[in-house]
Each structure stands twice: as C-alpha cells, then as structure tokens.
Amino acid sequence: MNKKQLLVACFIFVFSCNYAYAQSNDKDIDWDEKEDEFLAALKITQGEHSEAELHQAIGYWLLKSDDQWERATVHFKKAVELDPKLCMSWYNLGLINIDSEEGYSYFKKATEANSKFPTPYYWMAYYRCRYREDKKTIPLFKKYLEVAETKKDPQEEGRIKVAKEVLADLLVGREGRNLSMMRKPTGKE
C-alpha cells in the first residue's frame, strides 16, 4: 500500500468512525459539513481520480450506509453532472429509483454511457415487464442477454437465467413463475 492509499484509507476510517459515533449516540451531526470535509480530504489524495469519481465514491459509501439514499443521490447526481460517462453513477441512481420512470431513465443513461454494461438493460426490462409493457420488454431482455452472455460475468448468471425464462414466457404468451413474480400486482388477484 502506498502513502496515498494509506492516507485515503485513514480518511475513510475516520469518516466511518464519526458516522458510527453519531449513529450510536444520536448526536446531531451536520452531515453536509462532514461530507464536505471528507471530499476535501479525498481531493488532497485524489491522485488520478477526478472530482466526479470522488463524488461517485462518496455516493457508494452513503448508499451502503443506513438511510442515506438521499445523500447518495446528491453525490451521484454531482458525479454525472461533472462526468456524464460515469455509468455506475447513472446505474446507482437507477437502483435508488428502481420502481419509477425516473429510475428507468437513469438505467438508460447508464447504457448510453457504457453499452457493454449489461445489468441496466435487465432492470430496464424488469421495469417494463413489471408494468406489463411486454412489447417494450422483449427487446430489452434480448439486448440484456446479448450483452450479458458476451461479457460472461458470473454475477450475471442468476439474472441471465431469469431473463431467459421470462423472455421465453413472453414470446409464447405464457405467465410463468418468474414472469408472475416480476409483475406489479393489479389488485385483481
């Protein structure tokens, strides 16, 4: 580990400790101030990373923290404002807003930033399928499978299996188990 990596690790550790302390003691902490301090500290050691990538990193950390979705959103939006090619920031914004048209549009921007990133295609298909837009769902699942099977990422294996089953059901007009699970309840069940 070089000096810069060690310094970044120390800053992250201190920031995490402050967060844990605030959570455990119900202290009224000014998180805007803490995030600004953390960003400033990261800038000192940023090396080859852009400010956009630093905002993305803070967004990741906040996304993993309890009840910090809104704060993560601010940083992911700042990241893509500074660098619209950061597909992971677009993707995470999509995850945060997964069951909405806004989430769909973020996933779409993730695919525009990196057309070889398969997972946003899956979630776009999922969204369309959920709202019974089958004609829009079919090409999205096909695109997902095309990209995912080319990439051969083991993390995609489960989604690939589901996508194949759902696509087969859609193509023959059958409401199979996975397709039924994706559908948003209509209240008629």
mmCIF file with all atom_site columns, C-alpha atoms in Angstrom:
data_model
loop_
_atom_site.group_PDB
_atom_site.id
_atom_site.type_symbol
_atom_site.label_atom_id
_atom_site.label_alt_id
_atom_site.label_comp_id
_atom_site.label_asym_id
_atom_site.label_entity_id
_atom_site.label_seq_id
_atom_site.pdbx_PDB_ins_code
_atom_site.Cartn_x
_atom_site.Cartn_y
_atom_site.Cartn_z
_atom_site.occupancy
_atom_site.B_iso_or_equiv
_atom_site.pdbx_formal_charge
_atom_site.auth_seq_id
_atom_site.auth_comp_id
_atom_site.auth_asym_id
_atom_site.auth_atom_id
_atom_site.pdbx_PDB_model_num
ATOM 1   C CA . MET A 1 1   ? 0.000   0.000   0.000   1.00 0.00 ? 1   MET A CA 1
ATOM 2   C CA . ASN A 1 2   ? 1.493   3.360   -0.982  1.00 0.00 ? 2   ASN A CA 1
ATOM 3   C CA . LYS A 1 3   ? 1.241   6.588   1.050   1.00 0.00 ? 3   LYS A CA 1
ATOM 4   C CA . LYS A 1 4   ? -1.748  7.929   -0.874  1.00 0.00 ? 4   LYS A CA 1
ATOM 5   C CA . GLN A 1 5   ? -3.715  4.729   -0.465  1.00 0.00 ? 5   GLN A CA 1
ATOM 6   C CA . LEU A 1 6   ? -2.890  4.663   3.234   1.00 0.00 ? 6   LEU A CA 1
ATOM 7   C CA . LEU A 1 7   ? -3.991  8.282   3.628   1.00 0.00 ? 7   LEU A CA 1
ATOM 8   C CA . VAL A 1 8   ? -7.277  7.623   1.799   1.00 0.00 ? 8   VAL A CA 1
ATOM 9   C CA . ALA A 1 9   ? -7.876  4.549   3.960   1.00 0.00 ? 9   ALA A CA 1
ATOM 10  C CA . CYS A 1 10  ? -7.254  6.639   7.098   1.00 0.00 ? 10  CYS A CA 1
ATOM 11  C CA . PHE A 1 11  ? -9.690  9.337   5.965   1.00 0.00 ? 11  PHE A CA 1
ATOM 12  C CA . ILE A 1 12  ? -12.335 6.734   5.210   1.00 0.00 ? 12  ILE A CA 1
ATOM 13  C CA . PHE A 1 13  ? -11.758 5.109   8.586   1.00 0.00 ? 13  PHE A CA 1
ATOM 14  C CA . VAL A 1 14  ? -12.068 8.427   10.445  1.00 0.00 ? 14  VAL A CA 1
ATOM 15  C CA . PHE A 1 15  ? -15.174 9.382   8.488   1.00 0.00 ? 15  PHE A CA 1
ATOM 16  C CA . SER A 1 16  ? -16.708 5.967   9.188   1.00 0.00 ? 16  SER A CA 1
ATOM 17  C CA . CYS A 1 17  ? -15.917 6.273   12.880  1.00 0.00 ? 17  CYS A CA 1
ATOM 18  C CA . ASN A 1 18  ? -17.559 9.706   13.015  1.00 0.00 ? 18  ASN A CA 1
ATOM 19  C CA . TYR A 1 19  ? -20.624 8.257   11.311  1.00 0.00 ? 19  TYR A CA 1
ATOM 20  C CA . ALA A 1 20  ? -20.792 5.271   13.669  1.00 0.00 ? 20  ALA A CA 1
ATOM 21  C CA . TYR A 1 21  ? -20.356 7.550   16.688  1.00 0.00 ? 21  TYR A CA 1
ATOM 22  C CA . ALA A 1 22  ? -23.141 9.828   15.533  1.00 0.00 ? 22  ALA A CA 1
ATOM 23  C CA . GLN A 1 23  ? -25.451 6.876   14.911  1.00 0.00 ? 23  GLN A CA 1
ATOM 24  C CA . SER A 1 24  ? -24.756 5.255   18.272  1.00 0.00 ? 24  SER A CA 1
ATOM 25  C CA . ASN A 1 25  ? -25.089 8.445   20.298  1.00 0.00 ? 25  ASN A CA 1
ATOM 26  C CA . ASP A 1 26  ? -27.936 10.067  18.353  1.00 0.00 ? 26  ASP A CA 1
ATOM 27  C CA . LYS A 1 27  ? -25.772 13.184  18.093  1.00 0.00 ? 27  LYS A CA 1
ATOM 28  C CA . ASP A 1 28  ? -26.931 15.988  15.869  1.00 0.00 ? 28  ASP A CA 1
ATOM 29  C CA . ILE A 1 29  ? -24.140 15.924  13.277  1.00 0.00 ? 29  ILE A CA 1
ATOM 30  C CA . ASP A 1 30  ? -24.011 18.300  10.320  1.00 0.00 ? 30  ASP A CA 1
ATOM 31  C CA . TRP A 1 31  ? -23.564 15.674  7.604   1.00 0.00 ? 31  TRP A CA 1
ATOM 32  C CA . ASP A 1 32  ? -23.241 18.295  4.871   1.00 0.00 ? 32  ASP A CA 1
ATOM 33  C CA . GLU A 1 33  ? -20.199 19.624  6.687   1.00 0.00 ? 33  GLU A CA 1
ATOM 34  C CA . LYS A 1 34  ? -18.795 16.111  7.252   1.00 0.00 ? 34  LYS A CA 1
ATOM 35  C CA . GLU A 1 35  ? -19.248 15.194  3.585   1.00 0.00 ? 35  GLU A CA 1
ATOM 36  C CA . ASP A 1 36  ? -17.553 18.447  2.520   1.00 0.00 ? 36  ASP A CA 1
ATOM 37  C CA . GLU A 1 37  ? -14.645 17.697  4.867   1.00 0.00 ? 37  GLU A CA 1
ATOM 38  C CA . PHE A 1 38  ? -14.395 14.156  3.524   1.00 0.00 ? 38  PHE A CA 1
ATOM 39  C CA . LEU A 1 39  ? -14.476 15.359  -0.085  1.00 0.00 ? 39  LEU A CA 1
ATOM 40  C CA . ALA A 1 40  ? -11.791 17.953  0.656   1.00 0.00 ? 40  ALA A CA 1
ATOM 41  C CA . ALA A 1 41  ? -9.624  15.277  2.275   1.00 0.00 ? 41  ALA A CA 1
ATOM 42  C CA . LEU A 1 42  ? -10.094 12.962  -0.685  1.00 0.00 ? 42  LEU A CA 1
ATOM 43  C CA . LYS A 1 43  ? -9.166  15.773  -3.099  1.00 0.00 ? 43  LYS A CA 1
ATOM 44  C CA . ILE A 1 44  ? -5.805  16.110  -1.358  1.00 0.00 ? 44  ILE A CA 1
ATOM 45  C CA . THR A 1 45  ? -5.054  12.464  -2.104  1.00 0.00 ? 45  THR A CA 1
ATOM 46  C CA . GLN A 1 46  ? -7.075  12.018  -5.298  1.00 0.00 ? 46  GLN A CA 1
ATOM 47  C CA . GLY A 1 47  ? -4.117  11.135  -7.498  1.00 0.00 ? 47  GLY A CA 1
ATOM 48  C CA . GLU A 1 48  ? -5.515  10.250  -10.911 1.00 0.00 ? 48  GLU A CA 1
ATOM 49  C CA . HIS A 1 49  ? -9.160  10.384  -9.814  1.00 0.00 ? 49  HIS A CA 1
ATOM 50  C CA . SER A 1 50  ? -11.411 13.193  -10.953 1.00 0.00 ? 50  SER A CA 1
ATOM 51  C CA . GLU A 1 51  ? -13.735 15.149  -8.698  1.00 0.00 ? 51  GLU A CA 1
ATOM 52  C CA . ALA A 1 52  ? -16.619 13.307  -10.372 1.00 0.00 ? 52  ALA A CA 1
ATOM 53  C CA . GLU A 1 53  ? -15.100 9.957   -9.361  1.00 0.00 ? 53  GLU A CA 1
ATOM 54  C CA . LEU A 1 54  ? -14.702 11.225  -5.796  1.00 0.00 ? 54  LEU A CA 1
ATOM 55  C CA . HIS A 1 55  ? -18.393 12.159  -5.661  1.00 0.00 ? 55  HIS A CA 1
ATOM 56  C CA . GLN A 1 56  ? -19.199 8.708   -7.038  1.00 0.00 ? 56  GLN A CA 1
ATOM 57  C CA . ALA A 1 57  ? -17.071 7.097   -4.290  1.00 0.00 ? 57  ALA A CA 1
ATOM 58  C CA . ILE A 1 58  ? -18.838 9.095   -1.579  1.00 0.00 ? 58  ILE A CA 1
ATOM 59  C CA . GLY A 1 59  ? -22.162 8.114   -3.154  1.00 0.00 ? 59  GLY A CA 1
ATOM 60  C CA . TYR A 1 60  ? -21.193 4.419   -2.962  1.00 0.00 ? 60  TYR A CA 1
ATOM 61  C CA . TRP A 1 61  ? -20.282 4.771   0.690   1.00 0.00 ? 61  TRP A CA 1
ATOM 62  C CA . LEU A 1 62  ? -23.514 6.579   1.530   1.00 0.00 ? 62  LEU A CA 1
ATOM 63  C CA . LEU A 1 63  ? -25.535 4.046   -0.463  1.00 0.00 ? 63  LEU A CA 1
ATOM 64  C CA . LYS A 1 64  ? -24.122 1.303   1.751   1.00 0.00 ? 64  LYS A CA 1
ATOM 65  C CA . SER A 1 65  ? -24.940 3.302   4.905   1.00 0.00 ? 65  SER A CA 1
ATOM 66  C CA . ASP A 1 66  ? -28.316 3.013   6.610   1.00 0.00 ? 66  ASP A CA 1
ATOM 67  C CA . ASP A 1 67  ? -30.935 5.529   5.481   1.00 0.00 ? 67  ASP A CA 1
ATOM 68  C CA . GLN A 1 68  ? -28.528 7.526   3.317   1.00 0.00 ? 68  GLN A CA 1
ATOM 69  C CA . TRP A 1 69  ? -30.249 7.127   -0.081  1.00 0.00 ? 69  TRP A CA 1
ATOM 70  C CA . GLU A 1 70  ? -30.990 10.840  -0.438  1.00 0.00 ? 70  GLU A CA 1
ATOM 71  C CA . ARG A 1 71  ? -27.432 11.829  0.419   1.00 0.00 ? 71  ARG A CA 1
ATOM 72  C CA . ALA A 1 72  ? -26.047 9.246   -2.027  1.00 0.00 ? 72  ALA A CA 1
ATOM 73  C CA . THR A 1 73  ? -28.354 10.626  -4.720  1.00 0.00 ? 73  THR A CA 1
ATOM 74  C CA . VAL A 1 74  ? -26.844 14.099  -4.306  1.00 0.00 ? 74  VAL A CA 1
ATOM 75  C CA . HIS A 1 75  ? -23.329 12.763  -4.888  1.00 0.00 ? 75  HIS A CA 1
ATOM 76  C CA . PHE A 1 76  ? -24.240 10.504  -7.803  1.00 0.00 ? 76  PHE A CA 1
ATOM 77  C CA . LYS A 1 77  ? -26.013 13.424  -9.486  1.00 0.00 ? 77  LYS A CA 1
ATOM 78  C CA . LYS A 1 78  ? -22.984 15.646  -8.898  1.00 0.00 ? 78  LYS A CA 1
ATOM 79  C CA . ALA A 1 79  ? -20.750 12.918  -10.340 1.00 0.00 ? 79  ALA A CA 1
ATOM 80  C CA . VAL A 1 80  ? -22.720 12.667  -13.602 1.00 0.00 ? 80  VAL A CA 1
ATOM 81  C CA . GLU A 1 81  ? -23.032 16.435  -13.798 1.00 0.00 ? 81  GLU A CA 1
ATOM 82  C CA . LEU A 1 82  ? -19.231 16.591  -13.785 1.00 0.00 ? 82  LEU A CA 1
ATOM 83  C CA . ASP A 1 83  ? -18.753 13.485  -15.961 1.00 0.00 ? 83  ASP A CA 1
ATOM 84  C CA . PRO A 1 84  ? -21.801 12.075  -17.781 1.00 0.00 ? 84  PRO A CA 1
ATOM 85  C CA . LYS A 1 85  ? -19.776 8.980   -18.786 1.00 0.00 ? 85  LYS A CA 1
ATOM 86  C CA . LEU A 1 86  ? -19.752 7.592   -15.220 1.00 0.00 ? 86  LEU A CA 1
ATOM 87  C CA . CYS A 1 87  ? -22.137 4.740   -15.944 1.00 0.00 ? 87  CYS A CA 1
ATOM 88  C CA . MET A 1 88  ? -22.009 3.415   -12.371 1.00 0.00 ? 88  MET A CA 1
ATOM 89  C CA . SER A 1 89  ? -23.395 6.689   -11.008 1.00 0.00 ? 89  SER A CA 1
ATOM 90  C CA . TRP A 1 90  ? -26.255 6.540   -13.524 1.00 0.00 ? 90  TRP A CA 1
ATOM 91  C CA . TYR A 1 91  ? -26.774 2.881   -12.600 1.00 0.00 ? 91  TYR A CA 1
ATOM 92  C CA . ASN A 1 92  ? -26.903 3.580   -8.868  1.00 0.00 ? 92  ASN A CA 1
ATOM 93  C CA . LEU A 1 93  ? -29.363 6.426   -9.425  1.00 0.00 ? 93  LEU A CA 1
ATOM 94  C CA . GLY A 1 94  ? -31.463 3.867   -11.303 1.00 0.00 ? 94  GLY A CA 1
ATOM 95  C CA . LEU A 1 95  ? -31.300 1.441   -8.389  1.00 0.00 ? 95  LEU A CA 1
ATOM 96  C CA . ILE A 1 96  ? -32.313 4.143   -5.933  1.00 0.00 ? 96  ILE A CA 1
ATOM 97  C CA . ASN A 1 97  ? -35.359 4.936   -8.106  1.00 0.00 ? 97  ASN A CA 1
ATOM 98  C CA . ILE A 1 98  ? -35.898 1.407   -9.436  1.00 0.00 ? 98  ILE A CA 1
ATOM 99  C CA . ASP A 1 99  ? -39.699 1.347   -9.484  1.00 0.00 ? 99  ASP A CA 1
ATOM 100 C CA . SER A 1 100 ? -40.219 4.595   -11.377 1.00 0.00 ? 100 SER A CA 1
ATOM 101 C CA . GLU A 1 101 ? -39.889 6.088   -14.830 1.00 0.00 ? 101 GLU A CA 1
ATOM 102 C CA . GLU A 1 102 ? -37.068 8.225   -13.398 1.00 0.00 ? 102 GLU A CA 1
ATOM 103 C CA . GLY A 1 103 ? -35.163 5.067   -12.456 1.00 0.00 ? 103 GLY A CA 1
ATOM 104 C CA . TYR A 1 104 ? -35.733 3.694   -15.941 1.00 0.00 ? 104 TYR A CA 1
ATOM 105 C CA . SER A 1 105 ? -34.275 6.870   -17.466 1.00 0.00 ? 105 SER A CA 1
ATOM 106 C CA . TYR A 1 106 ? -31.183 6.598   -15.247 1.00 0.00 ? 106 TYR A CA 1
ATOM 107 C CA . PHE A 1 107 ? -30.645 2.988   -16.351 1.00 0.00 ? 107 PHE A CA 1
ATOM 108 C CA . LYS A 1 108 ? -30.999 4.156   -19.959 1.00 0.00 ? 108 LYS A CA 1
ATOM 109 C CA . LYS A 1 109 ? -28.316 6.803   -19.375 1.00 0.00 ? 109 LYS A CA 1
ATOM 110 C CA . ALA A 1 110 ? -26.075 4.108   -17.870 1.00 0.00 ? 110 ALA A CA 1
ATOM 111 C CA . THR A 1 111 ? -26.388 2.110   -21.116 1.00 0.00 ? 111 THR A CA 1
ATOM 112 C CA . GLU A 1 112 ? -25.663 5.243   -23.155 1.00 0.00 ? 112 GLU A CA 1
ATOM 113 C CA . ALA A 1 113 ? -22.518 5.832   -21.091 1.00 0.00 ? 113 ALA A CA 1
ATOM 114 C CA . ASN A 1 114 ? -21.442 2.180   -21.454 1.00 0.00 ? 114 ASN A CA 1
ATOM 115 C CA . SER A 1 115 ? -23.376 -0.022  -23.867 1.00 0.00 ? 115 SER A CA 1
ATOM 116 C CA . LYS A 1 116 ? -21.361 -3.079  -22.744 1.00 0.00 ? 116 LYS A CA 1
ATOM 117 C CA . PHE A 1 117 ? -22.638 -2.870  -19.145 1.00 0.00 ? 117 PHE A CA 1
ATOM 118 C CA . PRO A 1 118 ? -25.418 -5.498  -19.080 1.00 0.00 ? 118 PRO A CA 1
ATOM 119 C CA . THR A 1 119 ? -27.195 -5.014  -15.752 1.00 0.00 ? 119 THR A CA 1
ATOM 120 C CA . PRO A 1 120 ? -29.043 -1.759  -16.580 1.00 0.00 ? 120 PRO A CA 1
ATOM 121 C CA . TYR A 1 121 ? -30.664 -3.500  -19.570 1.00 0.00 ? 121 TYR A CA 1
ATOM 122 C CA . TYR A 1 122 ? -32.016 -6.148  -17.197 1.00 0.00 ? 122 TYR A CA 1
ATOM 123 C CA . TRP A 1 123 ? -33.530 -3.565  -14.857 1.00 0.00 ? 123 TRP A CA 1
ATOM 124 C CA . MET A 1 124 ? -34.994 -1.610  -17.772 1.00 0.00 ? 124 MET A CA 1
ATOM 125 C CA . ALA A 1 125 ? -36.656 -4.826  -18.972 1.00 0.00 ? 125 ALA A CA 1
ATOM 126 C CA . TYR A 1 126 ? -37.762 -5.590  -15.425 1.00 0.00 ? 126 TYR A CA 1
ATOM 127 C CA . TYR A 1 127 ? -39.414 -2.168  -15.129 1.00 0.00 ? 127 TYR A CA 1
ATOM 128 C CA . ARG A 1 128 ? -41.266 -2.526  -18.447 1.00 0.00 ? 128 ARG A CA 1
ATOM 129 C CA . CYS A 1 129 ? -42.295 -6.084  -17.569 1.00 0.00 ? 129 CYS A CA 1
ATOM 130 C CA . ARG A 1 130 ? -43.479 -5.008  -14.133 1.00 0.00 ? 130 ARG A CA 1
ATOM 131 C CA . TYR A 1 131 ? -45.903 -2.567  -15.737 1.00 0.00 ? 131 TYR A CA 1
ATOM 132 C CA . ARG A 1 132 ? -46.990 -5.110  -18.375 1.00 0.00 ? 132 ARG A CA 1
ATOM 133 C CA . GLU A 1 133 ? -45.372 -3.305  -21.301 1.00 0.00 ? 133 GLU A CA 1
ATOM 134 C CA . ASP A 1 134 ? -44.460 -6.598  -22.924 1.00 0.00 ? 134 ASP A CA 1
ATOM 135 C CA . LYS A 1 135 ? -43.731 -5.242  -26.413 1.00 0.00 ? 135 LYS A CA 1
ATOM 136 C CA . LYS A 1 136 ? -41.093 -2.953  -24.888 1.00 0.00 ? 136 LYS A CA 1
ATOM 137 C CA . THR A 1 137 ? -39.850 -5.661  -22.527 1.00 0.00 ? 137 THR A CA 1
ATOM 138 C CA . ILE A 1 138 ? -38.930 -8.266  -25.153 1.00 0.00 ? 138 ILE A CA 1
ATOM 139 C CA . PRO A 1 139 ? -36.224 -6.257  -26.991 1.00 0.00 ? 139 PRO A CA 1
ATOM 140 C CA . LEU A 1 140 ? -34.751 -5.112  -23.668 1.00 0.00 ? 140 LEU A CA 1
ATOM 141 C CA . PHE A 1 141 ? -34.378 -8.686  -22.387 1.00 0.00 ? 141 PHE A CA 1
ATOM 142 C CA . LYS A 1 142 ? -32.893 -9.682  -25.747 1.00 0.00 ? 142 LYS A CA 1
ATOM 143 C CA . LYS A 1 143 ? -30.366 -6.855  -25.529 1.00 0.00 ? 143 LYS A CA 1
ATOM 144 C CA . TYR A 1 144 ? -29.568 -7.752  -21.928 1.00 0.00 ? 144 TYR A CA 1
ATOM 145 C CA . LEU A 1 145 ? -28.903 -11.381 -22.879 1.00 0.00 ? 145 LEU A CA 1
ATOM 146 C CA . GLU A 1 146 ? -26.777 -10.352 -25.862 1.00 0.00 ? 146 GLU A CA 1
ATOM 147 C CA . VAL A 1 147 ? -24.551 -8.126  -23.721 1.00 0.00 ? 147 VAL A CA 1
ATOM 148 C CA . ALA A 1 148 ? -24.513 -10.308 -20.589 1.00 0.00 ? 148 ALA A CA 1
ATOM 149 C CA . GLU A 1 149 ? -23.710 -13.556 -22.397 1.00 0.00 ? 149 GLU A CA 1
ATOM 150 C CA . THR A 1 150 ? -20.858 -11.854 -24.265 1.00 0.00 ? 150 THR A CA 1
ATOM 151 C CA . LYS A 1 151 ? -19.381 -10.498 -21.038 1.00 0.00 ? 151 LYS A CA 1
ATOM 152 C CA . LYS A 1 152 ? -19.619 -13.827 -19.161 1.00 0.00 ? 152 LYS A CA 1
ATOM 153 C CA . ASP A 1 153 ? -19.723 -12.190 -15.721 1.00 0.00 ? 153 ASP A CA 1
ATOM 154 C CA . PRO A 1 154 ? -20.512 -14.797 -13.028 1.00 0.00 ? 154 PRO A CA 1
ATOM 155 C CA . GLN A 1 155 ? -22.506 -12.158 -11.131 1.00 0.00 ? 155 GLN A CA 1
ATOM 156 C CA . GLU A 1 156 ? -24.980 -12.087 -14.009 1.00 0.00 ? 156 GLU A CA 1
ATOM 157 C CA . GLU A 1 157 ? -25.714 -15.843 -14.013 1.00 0.00 ? 157 GLU A CA 1
ATOM 158 C CA . GLY A 1 158 ? -28.888 -15.589 -11.915 1.00 0.00 ? 158 GLY A CA 1
ATOM 159 C CA . ARG A 1 159 ? -30.263 -12.675 -13.914 1.00 0.00 ? 159 ARG A CA 1
ATOM 160 C CA . ILE A 1 160 ? -29.410 -14.431 -17.190 1.00 0.00 ? 160 ILE A CA 1
ATOM 161 C CA . LYS A 1 161 ? -31.393 -17.498 -16.098 1.00 0.00 ? 161 LYS A CA 1
ATOM 162 C CA . VAL A 1 162 ? -34.403 -15.394 -15.072 1.00 0.00 ? 162 VAL A CA 1
ATOM 163 C CA . ALA A 1 163 ? -34.221 -13.265 -18.233 1.00 0.00 ? 163 ALA A CA 1
ATOM 164 C CA . LYS A 1 164 ? -34.218 -16.373 -20.442 1.00 0.00 ? 164 LYS A CA 1
ATOM 165 C CA . GLU A 1 165 ? -37.225 -17.843 -18.634 1.00 0.00 ? 165 GLU A CA 1
ATOM 166 C CA . VAL A 1 166 ? -39.198 -14.590 -18.666 1.00 0.00 ? 166 VAL A CA 1
ATOM 167 C CA . LEU A 1 167 ? -38.355 -13.934 -22.318 1.00 0.00 ? 167 LEU A CA 1
ATOM 168 C CA . ALA A 1 168 ? -39.488 -17.447 -23.280 1.00 0.00 ? 168 ALA A CA 1
ATOM 169 C CA . ASP A 1 169 ? -42.769 -16.885 -21.408 1.00 0.00 ? 169 ASP A CA 1
ATOM 170 C CA . LEU A 1 170 ? -43.324 -13.520 -23.076 1.00 0.00 ? 170 LEU A CA 1
ATOM 171 C CA . LEU A 1 171 ? -42.648 -14.909 -26.538 1.00 0.00 ? 171 LEU A CA 1
ATOM 172 C CA . VAL A 1 172 ? -45.268 -17.659 -26.165 1.00 0.00 ? 172 VAL A CA 1
ATOM 173 C CA . GLY A 1 173 ? -47.744 -15.576 -24.166 1.00 0.00 ? 173 GLY A CA 1
ATOM 174 C CA . ARG A 1 174 ? -47.485 -17.661 -21.008 1.00 0.00 ? 174 ARG A CA 1
ATOM 175 C CA . GLU A 1 175 ? -47.419 -16.237 -17.469 1.00 0.00 ? 175 GLU A CA 1
ATOM 176 C CA . GLY A 1 176 ? -44.690 -18.413 -15.895 1.00 0.00 ? 176 GLY A CA 1
ATOM 177 C CA . ARG A 1 177 ? -43.448 -18.258 -12.313 1.00 0.00 ? 177 ARG A CA 1
ATOM 178 C CA . ASN A 1 178 ? -40.639 -15.686 -12.845 1.00 0.00 ? 178 ASN A CA 1
ATOM 179 C CA . LEU A 1 179 ? -42.804 -13.533 -15.077 1.00 0.00 ? 179 LEU A CA 1
ATOM 180 C CA . SER A 1 180 ? -45.606 -13.565 -12.494 1.00 0.00 ? 180 SER A CA 1
ATOM 181 C CA . MET A 1 181 ? -43.151 -12.548 -9.784  1.00 0.00 ? 181 MET A CA 1
ATOM 182 C CA . MET A 1 182 ? -41.975 -9.556  -11.831 1.00 0.00 ? 182 MET A CA 1
ATOM 183 C CA . ARG A 1 183 ? -45.464 -8.251  -12.464 1.00 0.00 ? 183 ARG A CA 1
ATOM 184 C CA . LYS A 1 184 ? -46.766 -5.445  -10.300 1.00 0.00 ? 184 LYS A CA 1
ATOM 185 C CA . PRO A 1 185 ? -49.981 -6.614  -8.619  1.00 0.00 ? 185 PRO A CA 1
ATOM 186 C CA . THR A 1 186 ? -53.025 -5.161  -10.310 1.00 0.00 ? 186 THR A CA 1
ATOM 187 C CA . GLY A 1 187 ? -55.388 -5.592  -7.368  1.00 0.00 ? 187 GLY A CA 1
ATOM 188 C CA . LYS A 1 188 ? -57.419 -8.103  -9.394  1.00 0.00 ? 188 LYS A CA 1
ATOM 189 C CA . GLU A 1 189 ? -55.671 -11.149 -7.919  1.00 0.00 ? 189 GLU A CA 1
#
